[in-house]
Amino acid sequence: MELTLALAIGVLTGSGVWLVLRPRTYQLVIGLSLLSYAVNLFILSMGRLRGAAAPVLGADGNWNPADYADPLPQALVLTAIVIGFATTALLLVVLLVARGLTRSDHVDGRESR
Amino acid sequence: MAWSQHLIIVPILLPMIAGAALLLIDETSHALKALVSLASTILLLVAGMVLMRMAADVPDGSEALSFSYAVANWPAPFAIVLVLDRLSALMLVLTAILGLAALTFSLARWHRAGPHFHSLFQFLLMGLGGAFLTGDLFNLFVFFEVTLAASYGLLLHGSGVFRVRSGLHYISINLAASLLFLVGVSLIYGVTGTLNMADLADRLPGLADDDRVLFQAGAAILGIAFLVKAAMWPLGFWLTPAYMAAAAPVGAIFVILTKVGVYVLLRLTLLLFGSPAGELTGFGGVALLWGGIATIVFATAGVLASQALGRLAGYSVLISAGTLLAAVGMGDASVVSGALFYLVSSTLSTAALFLLIELVERAREPGADLLAVTMEAYGEEGEESEEREDEEVGVVMPGALAVLGVAFGCIALLLAGMPPLSGFVAKFAMLTGMLNLDGMGDPSEIPGRTWLLVALVILSGLAALIAMMRTGIRTFWAPLQPVLPRVLVVEVAPILVLIGLCLAMTVGAGTIVSYTDATARSLHDPASYIRGVLGGSAPGQAPP
Amino acid sequence: MTHAADLPAWAALLTAFLVLVGAGLALLGAIGTLRFASFYERVHAPTLGTSWGTGAIVLASIVCFSVLGSRLVVHEILIGVFVTITTPVTLMLLARAALYRDRTEGEEDVPSRSLLRRPTVNVGLDDDRDAEAPSSRDEDRA
Amino acid sequence: MTAVILTWSVTIAQLMLVAAMGCNAYRLIRGPRAQDRVLCLDAMYVSAMLLVLTVGIRTGSAVYFEAALIIAVLGFVSSIALAKFLMRGEVIE
Amino acid sequence: MNRIFPYPVLTAALLVMWMLLTSFSAGQFLLGGCIALAASHAMTALQPSKPRLRRWQLIPWLVGIVLLDILRSNIAVASIIVHGRRRERVSGFVTIPLDLRDRTGLAVLACIITSTPGTAWIEYDHDTGVLLIHVLDLVEEDEWVALIKTRYEAQLMEIFE
Amino acid sequence: MEFYALLLIIGLPFLAGMTAVLLPSDSRAPATWLAGLTTAACLASTIWLYPAVSSGGAVRHRIEWVPSLGLDFTLRMDGFAWIFTFLITGIGLLVVIYTRYYISPEDPVRRFYLFFLGFMGSMLGVVLSGNLILLVVFWELTSIFSFLLIGYWHHNQAARDGARMALTITAMGGLALLAGVLVVGHIVGSYDLEVVLASGDTIRDHPLYVTALLLILLGALTKSAQFPFHFWLPNAMAAPTPVSAFLHSATLVKAGVFLLARLWPVLSGTPEWFTILGLAGMASLVLGAYLAMFQQDLKGLLAYSTISHLGLITLLLSLGSPLAAVAAIFHMLNHATFKASLFMAAGIIDHEAGTRDLRRLSGLFRYMPITGTLVMVASAAMAGVPLLNGFLSKEMFFAEAIETHADSWVDTIAPYAAVLGSALAVTYSIRLIHSIFLGAPPPESFPREPHEPPFWMRFPVGFLVIACLVVGIFPGLTIGPFLHVAVSSVLGAETPEYSLAVWHGFTLALGMSVIALIAGTLLYLVAGDYLERSESAPIFGRIQGQRLFERATVAVSWRWARLIEEVLGTRRLQPQMRLLVAAAIAAGAIPVVASGLGFAGSVGEFDFAFAGLWCVGMVCAVAAAHQAKFHRLAALALLGGTGLVTCVTFVWLSAPDLAATQLVVEIVTTVLILLGLRWLPKRSESLVDPEGLAARMRRLRDLSLAVVAGVGMTALSYAVLVSAAPESIADFFVEKAYSEGGGRNVVNVILVDFRGFDTMGEITVLGIVAVTIFALLRRFRPAPDTIERPEQQRIQRSYDEADPDREAGATAAEYLYVPSVIMQWMFPVVIVLAAYLFLRGHDAPGGGFVAGVAMAAGFILQYMAAGTIWVEDRLRILPVLWIGGGLLIAALCGTASVLLGDPFLTSYFRYVDLPILGKMPLASATVFDLGVFTLVVGATVLILIAIAHQSIRRLRAARLEGGRQVEEQQQWS
Ligand code: NA
Ligand code: NA
């Protein structure tokens, strides 16, 4: 499982980076989204992997941290997801406006070569 | 809990509430919005002053040098703590001053150039306050994002091709940097199991070898994120276009943004990689030093190559960023103290420049920039047909233009680091610190890179002088009948106040330097910070 | 899965059976999307999963949790209900969109608009022939 | 014994569902037409939902129910957005 | 009455939904009641065509039939997929002139037809009331027309009109 | 008391300068009085201070400035400083008187006097500062004020260029001086002048001595316009003549040699000092005199002669013998007197004859005999004619030049250079006199009819000339004691025996003087006419310093700078991104490479389903990356696939909250991007990036970057995943979540309580972004190719129009006729769902954020079902208010605890027994979460609807040709 997730993170990062280096604004948006998936998974993995141990406390009174997956990275990822959503939206709108003003969907507002 | 303790939350809470309330006020009632915004910013300044006094009153040798405020009343390191010490207090006051100046300036016209300017402005202040106060790595990320989000909004305030295009770059790069931030922070958490800076510093020495490697990787990646914000070469190309595209008041307040990156680097390098860090001591210092040097070189060239004043200003920001980074990279207390003085001085002056530019632009005939250079190239055979060549009577300078000219001159001196303004004291303090690490009369050998840095600091000043002189002469001296700029008092006042502060800094240099000295010393004593956060020992207690 | 032991045999077996049935239907549906030649045929495939595929697994879940909690836990029903309500919306809109696009591209195997204006009856032929529309005509306006 | 059967059947079911997602992914990538992609994305949502339910059964905890419910109630929103985009070239008119 | 409970059936349904989600307790009844009421009031703002349920006792009956049909066609389609192309099969479009006009009724019909593997709702012309569906395994087409008109449309018209 | 006198001397000029600015613009007389009285007061207090220094002591006082850096405001006046103070204030007074008549009445004198007095203050500061850094401060001030004074008549090009050049060079020197002083400070350990003067040996023996020397000399030589930095001085002649008289003869240019003399005891006596200064001095002496001969501009001639005389002084100082130092100091005074008088005379001539061109000037003696006489005497002094002060110091100079000090070739040629220089000086002095005053008046008469100037304008000249005479005849009685005080304060113990007598008998020095005089005269007789006609000096004239300077500055400060900026920087995004990625990779890699990465640790069992799941996920991701360029919709769908897999992963890894949140965000994001796609039309094939090697290489590079980044992330995460988990602060959260946080869902308790502060910031971000988007789109102008309806709508419209019994838009209505029913009935369902997710949040997966986005999705559903206008006729949503309200709720909920005396955001919770509901947990955190919910609904709706509104705006815009239509957005604010 660890290996799978590590590879997944790697592939997502790779595709994201590739797109982020492309010249079209839309590629940028997709790339950053992929990257934020990768980063979210990365953050989650920093709490190590636990199946079937959701940090939702059972009824019984004694709660042993060892029985639950690390809740902190989950909280961090939640924040990251929200912020990621916000910034993706902003970037999208900015590139729309940019295209409206520059007539081009090149990240530099003009065809470079 | 004493009321004064709660004061620590004010720099974050006040602008937040103000910003939110401003959203509820109707778009059309500009006056009311301006009033609320202004009131909040003034209160912010007051609060900053009080906090500064609090931080400064802590006697030097005492056990803990920082106040910590556990948000949500959970014990550190589990809770998010806000930490107030001399450094954060200094940054808060600086922010408030800049904010007040920029805001006042914007009241002339900019705050009506688009919706919700004041809210965004307040949120920016909130983000800055949080970034300077927080003692928690992830919370730092959150406040970085608040700051950035607000800065996106403000940068795009007023729209227009140039703003949007440079905004697109600015946003993209900062998004990428934020992702790196997350990777760094989470990696550090994954290895050390904590997010609290003090706790982190506490745990580092006990790190296993494999973990230390991972930690270093995390810290380095985190560092990249900060360096992007601090605009170190080659990660800072976004800065100049963005800042020159921004509206004048926005550009002015943006000057503090790069300083956030520098602040964090200073705070963390000294806290985590200070002397007690064992294996990790001095981690990354060399990179910062050389990166800073490279930044200075590039920015100096940029300053000289700039035709538009806005670009010049942007590169001046880079110069100061590079200088500070290099100073942080050297890391010695004497240098840091000087660097802090320089930070304040350069921030004030560059901000003033950003405000001034707009007014000056109103007084220039188009294309003056280009002329300024070509005329210099062929200055001798400059055709003087229209000029009253041999008229030996001085021309009367219109009042407004004269004021702008004086302000321009002062800023030129500040950037060049020439007397009598604080720019000189700042550079002198930094240089004398570099040459005498253990105070005056320190006989130790001076390494080559220090010489290089000294030379660059001085030469960058010269470059700024030449560039500013070129533009200044072209703007204020060359035109026969100068364009009379329409300038409002609310626009000039903040500029003059900022310059006045620089003058005051020169006169009161002794006081300020003693403050920065104490700050630098406390930064080099991580234990006191850790005690202040974790030890629960209130500041001011004498060591047992 | 420690709790599996807590289940009585009949419940365990029933759950197992239902789960397998549900998953199997879903898989068949998915295979269908691969096998069917034209879009209009592929539209049918997912409904295997959305109808009894979902139903079976929901039932499995109900059985499992009811027995485990020794009280009737039926809130999974809602999942079935909402899937049944919402899936058609997607499929309707999608099919109509496909129809429009085929018409505008002059696809002759799709019934013309006029059919619905003057009600008559028409039998489309087996349209294996228009398998795999050439991807050159791949549109994605974006 | 029965526990083992249950465990295994759940595992197998999960593999089948993943396989289903795989089939959907194939069409998602190959198309040929946009409508095929949308169709398969929607199908994928359902498969994912079922997968979540099986996870719930496997772990015997009800905490994953919300996720499944959200897919059931809101999963179709993005699908119809895509469909409408194909039909009208505009999601909201 | 109408102003307090604009959509009684809806309100009830939502309440049931709530209690299914939480628990069947007095407290949740109250809480869910408030929420369901608020939700149905929000609905009034959208003022959709308000269905009049005549003979709602037919609903369970209809549900029963449909579930059964769906089950059958599940098996049918499954077998088709399993056998693939080895078995000769004709799929095609069928146009059905509908008499059902009530939008809600049509919606339900759409759900039935679409949820049933093997039939897909393609297009409906509300001027002429003609429905175009696609049938996966088209043996005899009039059968389909009859099936849908008698088995479903009739019931729905009884319920909704 | 003495100290206050010092303060007065320095402070008064600045104060007066400030007040001068406040005067009305046409106030020549009052300004003159102000300046005059100020200077007089300074002069008076200087004289009053003489007793205090005459006995060899020094008046010294120190005000702390920045003690920790060794920078103090220390004023120190010893004999040497005194005599310079006297010189500055004295000549200053004369120049003020002169200026009164020189400056034209309509000149706005305020600025002039501000600069003039400011300069005087700074110059006095240089002379009187007792701390080297303070000296540098004033030093730079003099540069700045001289810049302003040279550029006073900035309306003409020459003034601007001269000023710029002067400042560039002197400022450069000043910065060098600063560096030098810093080095000295490092060596000595103090910047205090007395400490430095006391530690000469330490400095000379220190390895950094040469560095310090070079830097300081750079400062001094630039300031004193010494070769090779001399050329700024002639260009500074564009300044008003009083400025030239004061700055460029008596004071500013003397600052350099003053400094050399001041630090003479510390720095002199080494071969470096001797060689560098000797060469610079000699070169300036000869070259200056040579070029002076060829000048046609009177002031130009004087300027070059100044360079020459300062060279003489430099040469003297270089010799390093006490006697030479005496001579140097003596010549400083003499030169000041005669050169100032000559400059002022030049001004008079210019005024009277209307020109300064020696070729046009002639026979002026008959018009202005008195002035003529004065000029002749002063020029004689300049030429070193006996019985004049210039003779005396030049005599001493010759005497010293003969002496051997360090036998090097410099030393050997020194006497010849001395004679040559003096001979040339004689030549240009004669030329000056002859060309202007003697001979016949020019055929074409002067621009104006020249006559004697008013008495008081001539008075300063006269006064100084008389001084030259008196000193020249009775040196011992007049200047003697003062000179002695000055000299001894510099040389201290090693003050030599010297006599100021006019006649020392037939010495070799006298012979040299005679030779110089004769040679000079002969040269003029031979070459006089040639000089009168020459355009520019042969050989050296070709080398025009300022032209080289200009070219150099342009090259360095412009072309090279541009080049560096081009090479080291970029304004394009892709390279920046590339650099960022590369930097990140490097940052992550270097520590790992440095000390290896261990993968030792426990690995969980391999899960095939999970692996299969991610096969799907990865394929989708890669495909998305591949399709994103031309098949945007496909890319979007594939992205959705990856997102879905991520959600399932969250479930798999026991993070139900994440799964829920990711799902709703996923859905909303898809809609969002689709809304955006409407404004990004079909990718035209014309934009295909060029094929070919370069492009392929670029892609290869990017691809490798991507791969490396991916591998890196894999390695990092795997290394952490297999390593043992550290003791984490998270345990605390699990333990306290229910007992003290009052919630079973730990993640949610962290979000609203333990780390609620993060959440507060995060929702602020969301709010900010929403508001920003709203603001941005209010000004939105779509690109022309997107302005008309999408293709589909046009086709369907045309179809509807073609059909007689269908109204436009029927297809659209029909399309949604049945589905919209279901979509609408889902609305209340979504509301209930949101309520459920919200209320359950604290104990089960859910919470304000998920609920909020779900609610927003409900709204969007309605918009899709029935269109913007239809919905907004029925639902009045005010998202901005929701945002503001949500933030306020959150903030105030946090503040409440402060009022209760607890830290911000402290949450309270207890079980309360409600009548029917029974035992219910009430946590104040829920209120906070309500704030989150409210904001999220507002923000999400605002973001999506703001974009959706563009479609309507487009229609309206199309209707009233692009008129600004914001009212339908107004309701959103
Ligand atoms: Na600007
Ligand atoms: Na002549």
GROMACS .gro file of N, CA and C and ligand atoms in nm, chain B residues 163 243-248 251 310 354 357, ligand 1:
model
   34
  276ARG      N    1  -0.179   4.471  -1.545
  276ARG     CA    2  -0.202   4.414  -1.412
  276ARG      C    3  -0.240   4.267  -1.425
  356TYR      N    4   0.492   4.436  -0.908
  356TYR     CA    5   0.488   4.555  -0.822
  356TYR      C    6   0.469   4.681  -0.905
  357MET      N    7   0.528   4.682  -1.025
  357MET     CA    8   0.512   4.806  -1.102
  357MET      C    9   0.374   4.812  -1.164
  358ALA      N   10   0.311   4.695  -1.176
  358ALA     CA   11   0.176   4.697  -1.232
  358ALA      C   12   0.075   4.742  -1.127
  359ALA      N   13   0.107   4.714  -1.003
  359ALA     CA   14   0.008   4.741  -0.897
  359ALA      C   15  -0.018   4.891  -0.885
  360ALA      N   16  -0.135   4.923  -0.835
  360ALA     CA   17  -0.166   5.062  -0.808
  360ALA      C   18  -0.070   5.114  -0.701
  361ALA      N   19  -0.045   5.246  -0.706
  361ALA     CA   20   0.060   5.303  -0.620
  361ALA      C   21   0.047   5.257  -0.474
  364GLY      N   22   0.135   4.894  -0.439
  364GLY     CA   23   0.279   4.872  -0.448
  364GLY      C   24   0.348   4.906  -0.317
  423GLY      N   25   0.869   5.276  -1.216
  423GLY     CA   26   0.809   5.164  -1.145
  423GLY      C   27   0.904   5.045  -1.144
  467PHE      N   28   0.724   5.411  -0.412
  467PHE     CA   29   0.608   5.362  -0.487
  467PHE      C   30   0.496   5.464  -0.487
  470ILE      N   31   0.601   5.769  -0.714
  470ILE     CA   32   0.607   5.746  -0.858
  470ILE      C   33   0.482   5.797  -0.927
 2027NA      NA   34   0.250   5.117  -1.012
   0.00000   0.00000   0.00000
